[in-house]
Amino acid sequence: MTQKKYISIQKAIDIAAKGGEVSIRGWVHRERGSKKLKFVVLRDSSNIIQCIFKKDQFEDDKEGKLWDSIDKLQVEASMQLTGTIKADERAPTGAELLVTSFEIVGESHEFPIQKDASKEHLANNRHLHLRSRKMTAILKIRSTVFGAIDEYFKGQEFYEYHSPTLQAVQCEGGSDLFDVDYFGKKGVFLAQTWQLYAEPAVFALEKIYTIAPSFRAEKSKTSRHLTEYWHAEMEMAWSDFQDIQNHGEALIKHVFNCVLKKHQADLKLLDRDITKLTPIVEKPFIRMTYTKALEILKEKCNMDIEWGKDLRTIEEDKLSRLYDVPVICTHYPKKVKAFYMMEDPDDKRTVQGCDFIGTEGYGEIIGGSHREHDIEKVKENLIADGEDPAEYEFYLDTRRYGTVPHGGFGMGVERLISWICGLETIKDAIPFPRTMERYKP
Ligand code: 4AD
């Protein structure tokens, strides 16, 4: 292959008004043409550009081999080419390249994805569908989201910390655990959360975070559930319940802000209504107790929910649609929440746990709490859940040796991405979604 300096398609578009010779490379996004003229829309990670091949440009090509290869060019063939760039308002991205030389790097043969392919076909060909402009835009935003989470926590002086994926205890209820055959032994599971292995570490590092895969054997076929998702979690010592909520709000604001600054073009390509995103950066989130949420649901949505029942998706949706910022719902009934949550001293029927409910019906984005530090209460709660406290001895040591007020939260990264991008389903927020029904390709 020739040694040329290749620039990105976006860079070529940026300098189109100046004109001149450029070399670019990428994949054929669309092609059409006649015997003498061929229009190829070339795609790379940065953008697309219209390239024009004129037969008379290739007169040295006596045997017509070059032109023949252009004529046979198919969608998704890879190529590198050199030509003169110029601005042209009629072209799809406002610039056009008149090709003077080119090289086909990898041919393509009847690319299996065509317009109007069914969802099932796209899912079966996920490895190829990743190349679509929609998936490319989402994956770029996803990359920024991961970076922004990292940046937020590092900026707040949290240490990055890692917990095991193979775990010997449950934390979020046993019903959705994935069992692992561990050399013939039972009682080993894929992590639902880092939490029980994170709490011991706050006695060393005080403020920690991670972004790691979590696994839930969820039987739900909803637009919000994956069996493998990326979980951004934090845990901090010496914190109170407010600190946990404040970090959750500031984290979401930071991520939204980073995406809005960097991805206007991608959000446009995804047809995302930006006016729905700006209030999340600019306005404070709404904080209300579970009890207040029930009152509002009754008053404004005519939904009568018995105190003590968990909020279902339908109720969260109704609530979220009343506001243009997330609702941080706190003080849920103790019996619907996890064993590790702190009993509220002012109302012992409730716990200091919080769910962040995204706007526009995007559901629970963050779940967090202040942790119960009374070892006897933790044991009682475990027994009430049908667990054997003896299996949790290592965890209970966090309450035995110099315990301190502490808490943390977990944020579903794909739920966040789905919400930011305005996706119909969480499955498009991750390259290869795993659900109850799909684990291939
Ligand atoms: O509310 P959850 O179950 O909380 C925990 O796991 C805590 N131990 C976290 C902590 O305090 N460190 O899960 C946290 C978040 C949810 O709010 C949701 O965004 C996401 O994880 N989540 C899922 N995302 C995609 N698919 C699923 N099946 C999910 N289950 C939970």
CSV table of C-alpha atoms and ligand atoms in Angstrom, one decimal:
chain,number,residue,atom,x,y,z
A,1,MET,CA,0.0,0.0,0.0
A,2,THR,CA,1.1,3.5,-0.7
A,3,GLN,CA,2.5,5.6,2.2
A,4,LYS,CA,0.3,8.7,2.2
A,5,LYS,CA,-0.9,11.0,5.0
A,6,TYR,CA,-4.5,10.2,5.5
A,7,ILE,CA,-6.8,12.6,7.2
A,8,SER,CA,-10.2,11.9,8.7
A,9,ILE,CA,-13.3,12.6,6.6
A,10,GLN,CA,-14.4,15.3,9.1
A,11,LYS,CA,-11.0,17.0,8.7
A,12,ALA,CA,-11.4,16.9,4.9
A,13,ILE,CA,-14.9,18.5,5.2
A,14,ASP,CA,-13.5,21.2,7.6
A,15,ILE,CA,-10.9,22.3,5.0
A,16,ALA,CA,-13.2,21.9,1.9
A,17,ALA,CA,-13.7,25.6,1.5
A,18,LYS,CA,-10.0,26.0,1.0
A,19,GLY,CA,-9.8,23.3,-1.5
A,20,GLY,CA,-6.7,21.3,-2.5
A,21,GLU,CA,-5.6,17.6,-2.5
A,22,VAL,CA,-6.4,15.3,0.3
A,23,SER,CA,-6.2,11.5,1.0
A,24,ILE,CA,-8.9,9.8,3.0
A,25,ARG,CA,-9.9,6.2,3.8
A,26,GLY,CA,-13.0,4.3,4.9
A,27,TRP,CA,-15.9,2.2,3.8
A,28,VAL,CA,-18.4,2.5,1.0
A,29,HIS,CA,-21.6,3.7,2.7
A,30,ARG,CA,-23.7,4.2,-0.5
A,31,GLU,CA,-22.9,4.0,-4.2
A,32,ARG,CA,-24.7,4.8,-7.4
A,33,GLY,CA,-23.6,5.8,-10.9
A,34,SER,CA,-23.5,5.3,-14.6
A,35,LYS,CA,-20.9,4.0,-17.1
A,36,LYS,CA,-18.9,7.2,-16.9
A,37,LEU,CA,-19.6,8.6,-13.5
A,38,LYS,CA,-19.8,7.0,-10.1
A,39,PHE,CA,-20.9,8.6,-6.8
A,40,VAL,CA,-19.6,6.9,-3.7
A,41,VAL,CA,-20.5,8.1,-0.2
A,42,LEU,CA,-17.5,7.1,1.9
A,43,ARG,CA,-17.7,6.6,5.7
A,44,ASP,CA,-15.2,6.6,8.4
A,45,SER,CA,-15.5,7.0,12.2
A,46,SER,CA,-15.8,10.7,11.9
A,47,ASN,CA,-18.4,11.4,9.1
A,48,ILE,CA,-19.4,10.6,5.5
A,49,ILE,CA,-18.4,12.4,2.3
A,50,GLN,CA,-19.5,12.2,-1.3
A,51,CYS,CA,-16.7,11.1,-3.6
A,52,ILE,CA,-16.9,11.4,-7.4
A,53,PHE,CA,-15.2,9.0,-9.8
A,54,LYS,CA,-15.1,10.2,-13.4
A,55,LYS,CA,-14.0,7.6,-16.0
A,56,ASP,CA,-12.0,10.1,-17.9
A,57,GLN,CA,-9.8,10.7,-14.8
A,58,PHE,CA,-8.4,7.2,-15.3
A,59,GLU,CA,-7.2,7.4,-18.9
A,60,ASP,CA,-3.9,5.6,-18.2
A,61,ASP,CA,-6.0,2.7,-17.3
A,62,LYS,CA,-5.8,1.2,-20.8
A,63,GLU,CA,-7.3,-2.1,-20.0
A,64,GLY,CA,-10.1,-0.6,-18.1
A,65,LYS,CA,-9.3,-2.6,-15.0
A,66,LEU,CA,-9.4,0.3,-12.6
A,67,TRP,CA,-12.8,1.5,-13.9
A,68,ASP,CA,-14.1,-2.0,-13.8
A,69,SER,CA,-13.2,-2.3,-10.1
A,70,ILE,CA,-15.1,1.0,-9.4
A,71,ASP,CA,-18.0,-0.2,-11.4
A,72,LYS,CA,-18.2,-3.3,-9.3
A,73,LEU,CA,-17.7,-1.6,-6.0
A,74,GLN,CA,-20.2,-2.7,-3.3
A,75,VAL,CA,-21.4,-1.3,-0.1
A,76,GLU,CA,-18.9,-1.7,2.8
A,77,ALA,CA,-15.9,-2.3,0.6
A,78,SER,CA,-12.9,-0.6,2.2
A,79,MET,CA,-10.8,1.8,0.2
A,80,GLN,CA,-8.3,4.6,0.4
A,81,LEU,CA,-8.4,7.5,-2.1
A,82,THR,CA,-6.8,10.8,-3.0
A,83,GLY,CA,-8.5,13.6,-4.8
A,84,THR,CA,-9.4,17.3,-4.8
A,85,ILE,CA,-11.8,18.5,-2.2
A,86,LYS,CA,-14.3,21.3,-2.6
A,87,ALA,CA,-17.3,22.7,-0.7
A,88,ASP,CA,-20.6,21.9,-2.3
A,89,GLU,CA,-23.9,22.6,-0.6
A,90,ARG,CA,-25.8,19.9,-2.5
A,91,ALA,CA,-23.5,17.1,-1.2
A,92,PRO,CA,-24.8,15.3,1.9
A,93,THR,CA,-22.2,16.8,4.2
A,94,GLY,CA,-21.5,20.0,2.3
A,95,ALA,CA,-18.3,18.8,0.6
A,96,GLU,CA,-17.3,16.7,-2.3
A,97,LEU,CA,-14.1,14.9,-3.4
A,98,LEU,CA,-13.1,14.4,-7.0
A,99,VAL,CA,-11.1,11.3,-7.0
A,100,THR,CA,-7.8,11.2,-8.8
A,101,SER,CA,-6.4,7.9,-7.5
A,102,PHE,CA,-7.6,5.1,-5.3
A,103,GLU,CA,-7.0,1.7,-3.9
A,104,ILE,CA,-9.6,-0.9,-2.9
A,105,VAL,CA,-8.3,-2.5,0.3
A,106,GLY,CA,-11.0,-5.0,1.0
A,107,GLU,CA,-13.8,-5.9,-1.3
A,108,SER,CA,-17.4,-6.5,-0.1
A,109,HIS,CA,-20.0,-8.9,-1.4
A,110,GLU,CA,-23.7,-8.2,-1.0
A,111,PHE,CA,-23.6,-6.7,2.5
A,112,PRO,CA,-26.3,-8.6,4.5
A,113,ILE,CA,-27.9,-5.4,5.9
A,114,GLN,CA,-30.1,-3.4,3.6
A,115,LYS,CA,-32.6,-0.7,4.2
A,116,ASP,CA,-35.7,-1.6,6.2
A,117,ALA,CA,-34.1,-4.7,7.7
A,118,SER,CA,-36.2,-6.2,10.6
A,119,LYS,CA,-35.1,-5.8,14.2
A,120,GLU,CA,-34.4,-9.5,14.4
A,121,HIS,CA,-32.2,-9.5,11.3
A,122,LEU,CA,-30.3,-6.5,12.7
A,123,ALA,CA,-29.8,-8.3,16.0
A,124,ASN,CA,-28.6,-11.5,14.2
A,125,ASN,CA,-26.1,-9.3,12.3
A,126,ARG,CA,-25.2,-7.1,15.2
A,127,HIS,CA,-21.4,-7.4,14.3
A,128,LEU,CA,-22.2,-5.7,11.0
A,129,HIS,CA,-24.9,-3.4,12.3
A,130,LEU,CA,-22.3,-1.7,14.6
A,131,ARG,CA,-21.1,0.0,11.4
A,132,SER,CA,-24.4,1.9,10.9
A,133,ARG,CA,-24.3,5.6,11.5
A,134,LYS,CA,-26.8,5.3,14.3
A,135,MET,CA,-24.7,2.8,16.2
A,136,THR,CA,-21.5,4.7,15.5
A,137,ALA,CA,-23.1,7.8,17.0
A,138,ILE,CA,-24.3,5.9,20.1
A,139,LEU,CA,-20.9,4.2,20.6
A,140,LYS,CA,-19.1,7.6,20.4
A,141,ILE,CA,-21.4,9.0,23.1
A,142,ARG,CA,-20.9,5.8,25.1
A,143,SER,CA,-17.2,6.4,25.0
A,144,THR,CA,-17.6,9.9,26.3
A,145,VAL,CA,-20.0,8.8,29.0
A,146,PHE,CA,-17.4,6.3,30.4
A,147,GLY,CA,-14.7,9.0,30.3
A,148,ALA,CA,-17.0,11.5,32.0
A,149,ILE,CA,-17.8,9.1,34.9
A,150,ASP,CA,-14.2,8.5,35.4
A,151,GLU,CA,-13.4,12.2,35.2
A,152,TYR,CA,-16.1,13.0,37.8
A,153,PHE,CA,-14.9,10.6,40.4
A,154,LYS,CA,-11.2,11.3,39.9
A,155,GLY,CA,-12.0,15.0,40.1
A,156,GLN,CA,-13.7,14.3,43.5
A,157,GLU,CA,-10.7,12.4,44.7
A,158,PHE,CA,-12.2,8.9,44.6
A,159,TYR,CA,-9.8,6.0,44.1
A,160,GLU,CA,-10.6,3.5,41.4
A,161,TYR,CA,-11.1,0.1,43.0
A,162,HIS,CA,-11.9,-3.4,41.7
A,163,SER,CA,-14.1,-6.1,43.2
A,164,PRO,CA,-14.4,-9.7,42.1
A,165,THR,CA,-16.8,-10.8,39.4
A,166,LEU,CA,-17.0,-14.3,40.8
A,167,GLN,CA,-18.7,-13.9,44.2
A,168,ALA,CA,-19.9,-16.1,47.0
A,169,VAL,CA,-22.8,-13.9,48.3
A,170,GLN,CA,-25.9,-12.2,46.9
A,171,CYS,CA,-26.6,-8.6,47.6
A,172,GLU,CA,-29.7,-7.6,45.6
A,173,GLY,CA,-31.9,-10.6,46.1
A,174,GLY,CA,-31.2,-14.2,45.1
A,175,SER,CA,-33.8,-14.5,42.3
A,176,ASP,CA,-31.7,-13.0,39.6
A,177,LEU,CA,-28.3,-14.5,40.3
A,178,PHE,CA,-26.3,-16.3,37.6
A,179,ASP,CA,-24.9,-19.5,39.1
A,180,VAL,CA,-21.4,-20.5,38.1
A,181,ASP,CA,-20.2,-24.1,38.1
A,182,TYR,CA,-17.0,-23.5,40.0
A,183,PHE,CA,-15.0,-26.7,39.6
A,184,GLY,CA,-18.1,-28.6,40.6
A,185,LYS,CA,-18.9,-26.4,43.6
A,186,LYS,CA,-22.1,-24.6,44.1
A,187,GLY,CA,-22.7,-21.2,45.7
A,188,VAL,CA,-20.6,-19.1,43.3
A,189,PHE,CA,-22.3,-16.3,41.3
A,190,LEU,CA,-21.6,-13.6,38.8
A,191,ALA,CA,-21.5,-10.2,40.5
A,192,GLN,CA,-24.8,-8.3,40.7
A,193,THR,CA,-23.0,-5.4,42.2
A,194,TRP,CA,-19.6,-4.7,43.7
A,195,GLN,CA,-21.1,-3.5,47.0
A,196,LEU,CA,-20.3,-6.2,49.5
A,197,TYR,CA,-16.7,-6.3,48.3
A,198,ALA,CA,-16.5,-2.5,48.1
A,199,GLU,CA,-17.7,-1.6,51.6
A,200,PRO,CA,-14.6,-3.4,53.2
A,201,ALA,CA,-12.4,-1.2,51.1
A,202,VAL,CA,-13.7,2.2,52.3
A,203,PHE,CA,-11.9,1.4,55.6
A,204,ALA,CA,-8.7,1.6,53.6
A,205,LEU,CA,-9.3,4.1,50.8
A,206,GLU,CA,-12.4,6.0,52.1
A,207,LYS,CA,-13.7,7.1,48.7
A,208,ILE,CA,-13.9,4.6,45.9
A,209,TYR,CA,-15.6,4.0,42.5
A,210,THR,CA,-15.6,1.5,39.7
A,211,ILE,CA,-17.2,1.0,36.3
A,212,ALA,CA,-17.5,-2.8,35.7
A,213,PRO,CA,-20.0,-5.3,34.3
A,214,SER,CA,-22.8,-6.6,36.6
A,215,PHE,CA,-25.0,-9.6,35.8
A,216,ARG,CA,-28.7,-10.1,36.5
A,217,ALA,CA,-30.6,-13.2,35.5
A,218,GLU,CA,-33.6,-11.0,34.9
A,219,LYS,CA,-36.6,-12.7,33.4
A,220,SER,CA,-37.9,-9.3,32.3
A,221,LYS,CA,-38.2,-8.6,28.6
A,222,THR,CA,-38.4,-4.9,28.9
A,223,SER,CA,-36.7,-2.0,27.1
A,224,ARG,CA,-34.6,-1.4,30.3
A,225,HIS,CA,-33.2,-4.8,31.3
A,226,LEU,CA,-30.0,-6.4,30.2
A,227,THR,CA,-28.6,-9.6,31.8
A,228,GLU,CA,-25.1,-8.1,31.5
A,229,TYR,CA,-24.7,-4.3,32.0
A,230,TRP,CA,-22.0,-1.9,33.0
A,231,HIS,CA,-22.4,-0.6,36.5
A,232,ALA,CA,-20.8,2.6,37.7
A,233,GLU,CA,-20.6,2.4,41.5
A,234,MET,CA,-19.3,4.5,44.3
A,235,GLU,CA,-18.9,4.0,48.0
A,236,MET,CA,-17.6,6.5,50.6
A,237,ALA,CA,-16.8,6.6,54.3
A,238,TRP,CA,-17.9,9.4,56.6
A,239,SER,CA,-20.8,10.2,54.4
A,240,ASP,CA,-24.4,10.9,55.2
A,241,PHE,CA,-27.5,10.2,53.1
A,242,GLN,CA,-27.4,13.7,51.6
A,243,ASP,CA,-23.8,13.2,50.3
A,244,ILE,CA,-24.9,10.1,48.4
A,245,GLN,CA,-27.7,12.0,46.7
A,246,ASN,CA,-25.5,15.0,46.0
A,247,HIS,CA,-22.9,12.9,44.3
A,248,GLY,CA,-25.5,11.1,42.2
A,249,GLU,CA,-26.9,14.4,41.0
A,250,ALA,CA,-23.6,16.0,40.3
A,251,LEU,CA,-22.4,12.9,38.4
A,252,ILE,CA,-25.4,12.8,36.1
A,253,LYS,CA,-25.1,16.6,35.5
A,254,HIS,CA,-21.4,16.2,34.7
A,255,VAL,CA,-22.0,13.4,32.2
A,256,PHE,CA,-24.9,15.2,30.5
A,257,ASN,CA,-22.8,18.3,30.2
A,258,CYS,CA,-19.8,16.5,28.6
A,259,VAL,CA,-22.1,14.8,26.1
A,260,LEU,CA,-23.9,18.1,25.2
A,261,LYS,CA,-20.5,19.9,24.7
A,262,LYS,CA,-19.0,17.2,22.5
A,263,HIS,CA,-21.8,15.4,20.7
A,264,GLN,CA,-24.2,17.9,19.2
A,265,ALA,CA,-23.8,16.4,15.7
A,266,ASP,CA,-24.3,12.8,17.0
A,267,LEU,CA,-27.4,13.8,19.0
A,268,LYS,CA,-28.8,15.4,15.9
A,269,LEU,CA,-28.1,12.3,13.9
A,270,LEU,CA,-30.0,10.4,16.5
A,271,ASP,CA,-32.9,12.9,16.3
A,272,ARG,CA,-32.6,13.6,20.0
A,273,ASP,CA,-34.5,16.6,21.2
A,274,ILE,CA,-31.8,18.6,23.0
A,275,THR,CA,-34.3,20.8,24.8
A,276,LYS,CA,-35.2,17.7,26.9
A,277,LEU,CA,-31.5,17.4,28.0
A,278,THR,CA,-30.6,20.9,29.0
A,279,PRO,CA,-32.8,21.2,32.1
A,280,ILE,CA,-30.9,18.2,33.6
A,281,VAL,CA,-27.7,20.2,33.5
A,282,GLU,CA,-29.2,23.5,34.5
A,283,LYS,CA,-31.9,22.8,37.1
A,284,PRO,CA,-31.8,21.1,40.5
A,285,PHE,CA,-33.3,17.6,40.6
A,286,ILE,CA,-36.5,17.1,42.5
A,287,ARG,CA,-36.2,15.3,45.8
A,288,MET,CA,-39.2,13.7,47.5
A,289,THR,CA,-40.0,10.9,49.8
A,290,TYR,CA,-41.7,7.7,48.7
A,291,THR,CA,-44.7,8.8,50.9
A,292,LYS,CA,-44.9,12.1,49.1
A,293,ALA,CA,-44.6,10.4,45.7
A,294,LEU,CA,-47.7,8.3,46.6
A,295,GLU,CA,-49.6,11.5,47.4
A,296,ILE,CA,-48.5,13.1,44.1
A,297,LEU,CA,-49.4,10.0,42.1
A,298,LYS,CA,-52.8,10.0,43.7
A,299,GLU,CA,-53.4,13.7,43.2
A,300,LYS,CA,-52.0,14.2,39.7
A,301,CYS,CA,-52.3,10.8,38.1
A,302,ASN,CA,-55.2,9.3,39.8
A,303,MET,CA,-53.2,6.3,40.9
A,304,ASP,CA,-54.0,4.8,44.3
A,305,ILE,CA,-51.0,2.9,45.6
A,306,GLU,CA,-51.1,1.2,49.0
A,307,TRP,CA,-48.3,2.4,51.3
A,308,GLY,CA,-45.7,-0.3,51.5
A,309,LYS,CA,-45.8,-1.5,47.9
A,310,ASP,CA,-42.8,-0.8,45.8
A,311,LEU,CA,-43.1,1.6,42.9
A,312,ARG,CA,-43.6,-0.3,39.7
A,313,THR,CA,-42.3,0.8,36.3
A,314,ILE,CA,-45.7,2.2,35.4
A,315,GLU,CA,-45.8,4.4,38.5
A,316,GLU,CA,-42.2,5.5,38.0
A,317,ASP,CA,-43.1,6.5,34.4
A,318,LYS,CA,-46.1,8.5,35.4
A,319,LEU,CA,-44.0,10.3,38.1
A,320,SER,CA,-41.1,11.0,35.7
A,321,ARG,CA,-43.4,12.5,33.1
A,322,LEU,CA,-44.6,15.2,35.6
A,323,TYR,CA,-41.1,16.9,35.6
A,324,ASP,CA,-38.3,17.9,33.3
A,325,VAL,CA,-35.6,16.8,35.7
A,326,PRO,CA,-35.0,13.5,37.5
A,327,VAL,CA,-36.8,12.7,40.7
A,328,ILE,CA,-34.7,11.4,43.6
A,329,CYS,CA,-37.2,9.3,45.5
A,330,THR,CA,-36.1,8.6,49.1
A,331,HIS,CA,-37.3,6.8,52.2
A,332,TYR,CA,-38.9,3.7,50.7
A,333,PRO,CA,-40.6,1.1,53.0
A,334,LYS,CA,-38.0,-1.1,54.6
A,335,LYS,CA,-39.6,-4.3,53.5
A,336,VAL,CA,-39.2,-3.5,49.7
A,337,LYS,CA,-35.5,-2.6,50.0
A,338,ALA,CA,-32.2,-4.4,50.5
A,339,PHE,CA,-30.9,-5.7,53.8
A,340,TYR,CA,-28.0,-3.3,54.0
A,341,MET,CA,-30.0,0.0,53.9
A,342,MET,CA,-30.0,2.2,57.0
A,343,GLU,CA,-33.3,2.3,58.9
A,344,ASP,CA,-34.4,5.9,59.1
A,345,PRO,CA,-34.2,7.0,62.8
A,346,ASP,CA,-37.3,9.3,62.4
A,347,ASP,CA,-39.5,6.7,60.8
A,348,LYS,CA,-38.4,3.1,61.4
A,349,ARG,CA,-40.8,1.8,58.8
A,350,THR,CA,-38.6,3.4,56.1
A,351,VAL,CA,-34.9,3.2,55.0
A,352,GLN,CA,-32.4,5.9,53.8
A,353,GLY,CA,-32.4,4.5,50.3
A,354,CYS,CA,-32.8,6.5,47.1
A,355,ASP,CA,-33.7,5.8,43.5
A,356,PHE,CA,-33.0,8.4,40.8
A,357,ILE,CA,-35.8,8.2,38.3
A,358,GLY,CA,-34.9,9.6,34.8
A,359,THR,CA,-37.1,11.9,32.8
A,360,GLU,CA,-39.4,10.9,29.9
A,361,GLY,CA,-40.1,7.4,31.3
A,362,TYR,CA,-36.4,6.3,31.2
A,363,GLY,CA,-36.9,4.7,34.7
A,364,GLU,CA,-34.5,4.1,37.5
A,365,ILE,CA,-31.0,5.3,36.6
A,366,ILE,CA,-29.4,5.2,40.1
A,367,GLY,CA,-30.1,3.1,43.2
A,368,GLY,CA,-28.2,4.0,46.4
A,369,SER,CA,-28.4,4.2,50.2
A,370,HIS,CA,-26.8,5.1,53.5
A,371,ARG,CA,-25.6,1.8,54.9
A,372,GLU,CA,-27.0,0.2,58.1
A,373,HIS,CA,-24.1,0.2,60.6
A,374,ASP,CA,-25.9,-1.7,63.4
A,375,ILE,CA,-24.6,-5.3,63.0
A,376,GLU,CA,-27.6,-6.8,64.8
A,377,LYS,CA,-30.0,-5.1,62.4
A,378,VAL,CA,-28.0,-6.3,59.3
A,379,LYS,CA,-28.2,-9.8,60.6
A,380,GLU,CA,-31.9,-9.6,61.3
A,381,ASN,CA,-32.5,-8.3,57.8
A,382,LEU,CA,-30.4,-11.1,56.3
A,383,ILE,CA,-32.4,-13.7,58.2
A,384,ALA,CA,-35.7,-12.0,57.1
A,385,ASP,CA,-34.4,-12.4,53.5
A,386,GLY,CA,-33.8,-16.1,54.1
A,387,GLU,CA,-30.0,-15.7,54.1
A,388,ASP,CA,-27.6,-17.3,56.5
A,389,PRO,CA,-25.5,-14.6,58.2
A,390,ALA,CA,-22.7,-17.0,58.6
A,391,GLU,CA,-22.0,-16.7,54.9
A,392,TYR,CA,-21.6,-12.9,55.3
A,393,GLU,CA,-19.0,-13.0,58.1
A,394,PHE,CA,-16.5,-11.2,56.0
A,395,TYR,CA,-19.0,-8.4,55.3
A,396,LEU,CA,-20.2,-8.2,59.0
A,397,ASP,CA,-16.6,-7.5,60.0
A,398,THR,CA,-17.1,-4.1,58.4
A,399,ARG,CA,-19.5,-3.4,61.3
A,400,ARG,CA,-17.2,-5.0,63.9
A,401,TYR,CA,-13.9,-3.2,63.5
A,402,GLY,CA,-14.1,0.6,63.5
A,403,THR,CA,-17.3,1.0,61.5
A,404,VAL,CA,-18.2,4.5,60.3
A,405,PRO,CA,-21.2,6.1,58.6
A,406,HIS,CA,-20.9,5.2,54.9
A,407,GLY,CA,-23.0,4.8,51.8
A,408,GLY,CA,-22.9,4.5,48.1
A,409,PHE,CA,-24.8,4.0,44.9
A,410,GLY,CA,-24.9,2.2,41.6
A,411,MET,CA,-25.8,3.7,38.2
A,412,GLY,CA,-26.7,1.6,35.2
A,413,VAL,CA,-24.5,3.0,32.5
A,414,GLU,CA,-26.7,1.7,29.6
A,415,ARG,CA,-29.8,3.1,31.2
A,416,LEU,CA,-28.0,6.5,31.3
A,417,ILE,CA,-26.9,6.2,27.6
A,418,SER,CA,-30.3,5.1,26.5
A,419,TRP,CA,-31.8,8.1,28.2
A,420,ILE,CA,-29.2,10.6,26.9
A,421,CYS,CA,-29.6,9.3,23.3
A,422,GLY,CA,-33.4,9.0,23.5
A,423,LEU,CA,-33.3,5.3,22.5
A,424,GLU,CA,-36.3,3.0,22.2
A,425,THR,CA,-34.4,0.2,23.9
A,426,ILE,CA,-31.5,-0.3,26.2
A,427,LYS,CA,-30.2,-2.9,23.8
A,428,ASP,CA,-28.8,-0.2,21.5
A,429,ALA,CA,-26.8,1.3,24.3
A,430,ILE,CA,-24.3,-1.6,24.3
A,431,PRO,CA,-22.4,-3.2,21.4
A,432,PHE,CA,-23.5,-6.8,22.0
A,433,PRO,CA,-26.6,-6.8,24.2
A,434,ARG,CA,-27.2,-9.8,26.4
A,435,THR,CA,-30.8,-10.5,27.4
A,436,MET,CA,-32.9,-13.4,28.5
A,437,GLU,CA,-33.4,-14.3,24.8
A,438,ARG,CA,-30.1,-13.4,23.2
A,439,TYR,CA,-26.5,-14.2,23.9
A,440,LYS,CA,-25.3,-14.4,20.3
A,441,PRO,CA,-23.5,-13.2,18.2
B,1,4AD,O1,-30.7,-0.6,42.3
B,1,4AD,P1,-29.6,-1.6,42.1
B,1,4AD,O2,-30.0,-3.1,42.1
B,1,4AD,O3,-28.5,-1.3,43.2
B,1,4AD,C1,-27.4,-2.0,43.5
B,1,4AD,O4,-27.0,-2.9,42.9
B,1,4AD,C2,-26.6,-1.4,44.6
B,1,4AD,N1,-25.9,-2.5,45.3
B,1,4AD,C3,-25.7,-0.3,44.1
B,1,4AD,C4,-24.8,0.3,45.2
B,1,4AD,O5,-25.4,0.9,46.1
B,1,4AD,N2,-23.6,0.2,45.0
B,1,4AD,O6,-28.8,-1.4,40.7
B,1,4AD,C5,-28.3,-0.1,40.5
B,1,4AD,C6,-28.6,0.4,39.1
B,1,4AD,C7,-30.1,0.6,38.8
B,1,4AD,O7,-30.5,1.8,39.3
B,1,4AD,C8,-30.2,0.5,37.3
B,1,4AD,O8,-29.8,1.7,36.7
B,1,4AD,C9,-29.1,-0.5,37.0
B,1,4AD,O9,-28.2,-0.6,38.1
B,1,4AD,N3,-29.7,-1.8,36.7
B,1,4AD,C10,-29.7,-2.4,35.5
B,1,4AD,N4,-29.4,-1.9,34.3
B,1,4AD,C11,-29.6,-2.7,33.2
B,1,4AD,N5,-30.2,-3.9,33.2
B,1,4AD,C12,-30.5,-4.4,34.4
B,1,4AD,N6,-31.0,-5.6,34.5
B,1,4AD,C13,-30.3,-3.7,35.6
B,1,4AD,N7,-30.6,-3.9,36.9
B,1,4AD,C14,-30.1,-2.8,37.6
